[in-house]
Backbone as a ProteinNet text record, in pm:
[ID]
protein_1_A
[PRIMARY]
MFIIITALLEAILGIPFIGGTIVISMSYTPLVVMFILHVVTLALALRESGPKIGSLAGIFTSLIAWIPFVGMVMHILTAIILFVSSFTGGTYRDRSWR
[TERTIARY]
357.9	249.9	222.8	331.2	316.8	250.8	276.5	214.8	63.4	18.6	-125	-192.3	-124.2	-180.8	-196.8	-93.8	-105	-208.9	-221.9	-324.2	-464.7	-487.1	-618	-649.3	-550	-571.3	-598.9	-527.3	-552.3	-693.5	-735.8	-870	-977.1	-956.4	-1052	-1057.5	-941.9	-940	-995.4	-1002.6	-1056.4	-1207	-1271.9	-1418	-1480.6	-1565.2	-1624.6	-1697.4	-1678.1	-1737	-1683.2	-1664.5	-1612.1	-1465	-1385.8	-1244	-1222.5	-1299.4	-1289	-1327.2	-1430.8	-1473.8	-1366.2	-1303.3	-1195.5	-1080.8	-1039.6	-925.4	-955.1	-1069.2	-1100.9	-1128.9	-1198.1	-1230.2	-1107.2	-1002.9	-879.1	-772.5	-816.7	-728	-613.3	-644.1	-548.8	-434.7	-444.6	-343.1	-328.9	-437.4	-419.2	-328	-323.1	-232.9	-87.2	-58.7	77.2	114.4	20.6	45.2	67.9	-12.1	4.9	137.6	179.2	309.1	420.1	416	518.2	513.6	394.3	382.6	437.8	413.6	465.8	618	673.7	819.4	881	819.4	867.9	854.6	741.9	721.7	823.7	853.7	954.5	1091.7	1126.7	1254.7	1261.6	1153.1	1150.5	1160.1	1093	1097.9	1238.7	1306.1	1443.8	1536.3	1517.2	1601	1579.3	1454.3	1419.3	1410.9	1447.2	1436.9	1293.5	1198.7	1057.9	1004.3	876	815.2	809.6	852.2	860.8	752.2	687.8	594.8	475.8	425	311.6	346	464.1	507.2	531.9	590.3	613.4	480.7	385.9	252.6	185.4	203.3	145.6	205.4	335.6	400.6	345.8	336.4	280.8	136	58.1	-82.2	-93.5	-10.3	-15	16.2	96.4	132.5	23.6	-58	-159.5	-302.4	-319.9	-454.5	-537.9	-484.7	-562.6	-659.7	-639.3	-731.6	-850.2	-973.8	-1086.9	-1107.8	-1143.4	-1174.7	-1049.6	-945.5	-817.5	-765	-776.8	-731.1	-805.4	-936.6	-1016.3	-971.4	-956.9	-914.9	-774.3	-685.5	-547.6	-540.6	-622	-623.9	-671.7	-772.2	-822.6	-717.1	-655	-551.6	-431.7	-391.3	-278.5	-312.2	-434.7	-475.4	-469.3	-514.9	-510	-365.8	-280.4	-139	-74.2	-103.2	-44.2	-92.7	-223.4	-275	-212.4	-206.4	-150.2	-2.7	72.6	215.7	242.5	154.5	177.8	151.2	62.2	30.4	109.2	172.2	247.4	397.5	448.8	593.4	638.9	630.9	659.4	804.5	893.9	1032.3	1105.6	1074.9	1149.1	1100.7	985.4	935.1	1002.5	1050.9	1107.6	1257.5	1300.5	1443.6	1488.7	1420.7	1454.7	1585.7	1631.6	1756.5	1879.3	1867.2	1985.3	2025.3
1056.2	1024.6	874.5	795.6	650.6	596.9	663.3	621.5	640.4	748	774.1	669.5	629.1	526.2	394.7	355.2	230.7	243.2	362.2	383.6	368.5	423.4	409.7	264.1	192.1	51.4	-30.8	-0.7	-69.6	-38.8	86.6	124.1	49.6	33.7	-40.6	-186.6	-247	-386.6	-403.8	-295.4	-302.5	-286.8	-253.5	-238.9	-377.3	-391	-522.5	-578.5	-704.9	-783.6	-745.3	-618.4	-577.5	-615.7	-580.3	-615.2	-765.4	-836.2	-981.6	-1044.5	-990.4	-1040.8	-1017.3	-900.1	-869.7	-968.4	-988.2	-1075.3	-1220.7	-1270.8	-1411.4	-1436.6	-1343.1	-1364.6	-1360.1	-1295.9	-1288.5	-1384.3	-1485.1	-1590	-1533.6	-1437.3	-1377.3	-1301.7	-1277.6	-1201.3	-1058.2	-989.5	-853.6	-847.5	-953.6	-954.4	-956.9	-1030.2	-1035.4	-900	-841.8	-710.2	-604.5	-608	-511.4	-533.1	-657.6	-686.1	-621.6	-638	-579.9	-427.5	-368.5	-222.8	-170.4	-242.4	-197.8	-211.3	-312.8	-327	-212.1	-179	-65.5	65.1	82.5	203.3	211.3	98.5	96.3	133.6	81.6	117.1	266.3	323.7	468	547.7	500.8	569.7	563.8	451.9	441.3	534.6	542.4	629.3	776.9	814.3	953.5	990.4	898.5	919	954.7	886.6	911.1	816.6	827.2	740.2	595.4	504.3	363.8	277.7	326.9	245.6	197.2	278.9	238.5	125.2	132.3	26.1	-103.9	-93.6	-213.4	-275.7	-191.8	-242.5	-306.8	-247.9	-303.8	-438	-453.1	-581.1	-687.3	-653.2	-746.2	-781	-681.3	-703.6	-796.3	-775.5	-860.2	-1005.9	-1027.1	-1164	-1235.8	-1160.9	-1226.9	-1197.8	-1124.6	-1082.4	-1194.9	-1312	-1424.2	-1475.8	-1435.3	-1471.1	-1374.8	-1424.5	-1339.3	-1210.3	-1214.1	-1089.7	-1016.5	-1091.4	-1030.5	-945.9	-998.7	-924.8	-794.1	-796.9	-675.1	-568.4	-608.8	-513.9	-461.6	-550.8	-508.9	-414.6	-438.5	-347	-207.9	-202.6	-73.9	-2.3	-74.4	-13	33.6	-47.3	-8.9	113.5	121.3	239.3	364.1	354	469	508.4	411	439.6	506.2	455	512.6	655.1	679.5	815.2	911.8	872.1	959.7	985.5	881.8	901.7	982.3	973.5	1051.7	1200.3	1233.3	1374.2	1437	1356.8	1414.2	1413.5	1331	1323.1	1418.5	1548.9	1647.1	1684	1642.3	1688	1632.3	1510.5	1451.1	1504.5	1567.4	1620	1751.2	1824.8	1956.1	1946.3	1888.1	1872.5	1961.5	2071.1	2157.6	2232.6	2237.6	2309.7	2232.9	2104.5	2025.9	2048.6
-488.3	-580	-584.2	-585.5	-591.3	-465.1	-351.7	-225.7	-233.4	-293	-303.4	-392.8	-499.3	-587.9	-512.4	-438.3	-362.8	-251.4	-193.4	-90	-148.3	-265.7	-330.7	-365.1	-415.6	-447.4	-321.9	-213.6	-86.8	-35.8	-50.9	-5.7	-84.8	-214.2	-296.1	-252.1	-225.9	-182.7	-42	35.3	170.2	178.8	68.1	68.5	88.7	190.7	217	95.1	71.2	-37	-174.7	-202.3	-333.6	-345.7	-244.4	-247	-248.9	-167.5	-165.6	-297.9	-360.1	-490	-595.6	-590.9	-685.8	-668.4	-544.4	-516.7	-554.8	-512.3	-538.4	-686.7	-752.4	-894	-983	-935.6	-1014.3	-960.9	-887.7	-835.4	-750.9	-668.1	-573.5	-641.8	-769.9	-842.6	-790.2	-749.7	-697	-574.5	-496.5	-380.7	-424.5	-530.9	-584.7	-645.3	-718.2	-779	-670.8	-565.5	-456.5	-385.1	-368.3	-307.5	-388.8	-520.1	-608.1	-600.6	-603.2	-594.1	-462	-353.8	-224.8	-216.6	-278.8	-282.5	-362.7	-476.8	-558	-479.6	-411.1	-331.6	-218.4	-156.7	-50.8	-106	-224.4	-286.3	-315.9	-365.5	-391.5	-262.3	-157.4	-28.4	30.2	14.5	63.5	-13.9	-145.5	-228.2	-196.9	-170.3	-147	1.2	88.7	234.2	274.2	214.2	242	348.2	377.3	478.8	430.4	518.3	481.5	545.2	649.1	727.1	643.9	554.4	471.7	377.5	317.9	227.3	302.7	420.1	500.8	544.9	582.6	619	498.1	380.5	258	221	239.7	212.8	307.6	435.3	533.7	500.1	462.2	426	305.6	206.1	86.5	118.5	220.9	257.6	336.5	414.6	496.8	451.8	344.2	302.2	244.1	226.5	176.3	282.3	408.6	515.7	506.2	484.9	447	526.3	651.5	722.3	770.4	797.7	835.7	719.8	598.2	480.3	461.5	481.6	465.9	566.1	691.8	795.3	766.4	725.7	697.5	577.1	474.4	358.9	402	487.1	534.4	618.8	711.8	796.4	713.4	617.7	532.5	447.8	397	319.6	406.8	530.5	621.9	649	677.4	704	583.1	464.2	343	318.1	335.9	317.5	417.4	543.7	646.6	619.8	588.1	565.5	438.7	340.2	218.3	239.6	331.3	354	467.7	552.1	664.4	642	553.3	531.5	423.5	447	343.7	325.7	415.4	406.1	286.6	245.5	134.1	-0.3	-6.4	-133.7	-171.7	-74.4	-100.5	-121.2	-230.2	-257.3	-373.2	-396.1	-507.3	-484.3	-361.7	-332.4	-374	-406.5	-444.4	-586.8
[MASK]
++++++++++++++++++++++++++++++++++++++++++++++++++++++++++++++++++++++++++++++++++++++++++++++++++

């Protein structure tokens, strides 16, 4: 569930001009918030043996997203990675047998 939330936020930040306006108008604070969310998501993925690639991509994106067009492309790619990994990594969700 947390992966989907971060994927949606990444997708919003990847929208041309809208995402950039959000980031710049808030003095780049959304990049810091996204970095923290991706670190938390990575910790949860490590604990639950879930997919880690989306969180790692999000951390990398948060670090370089201050570059205008590179940031937009990276937010879009990270959102895609997060959506795909959240819907394909189903083995860690089925832990009801424990």
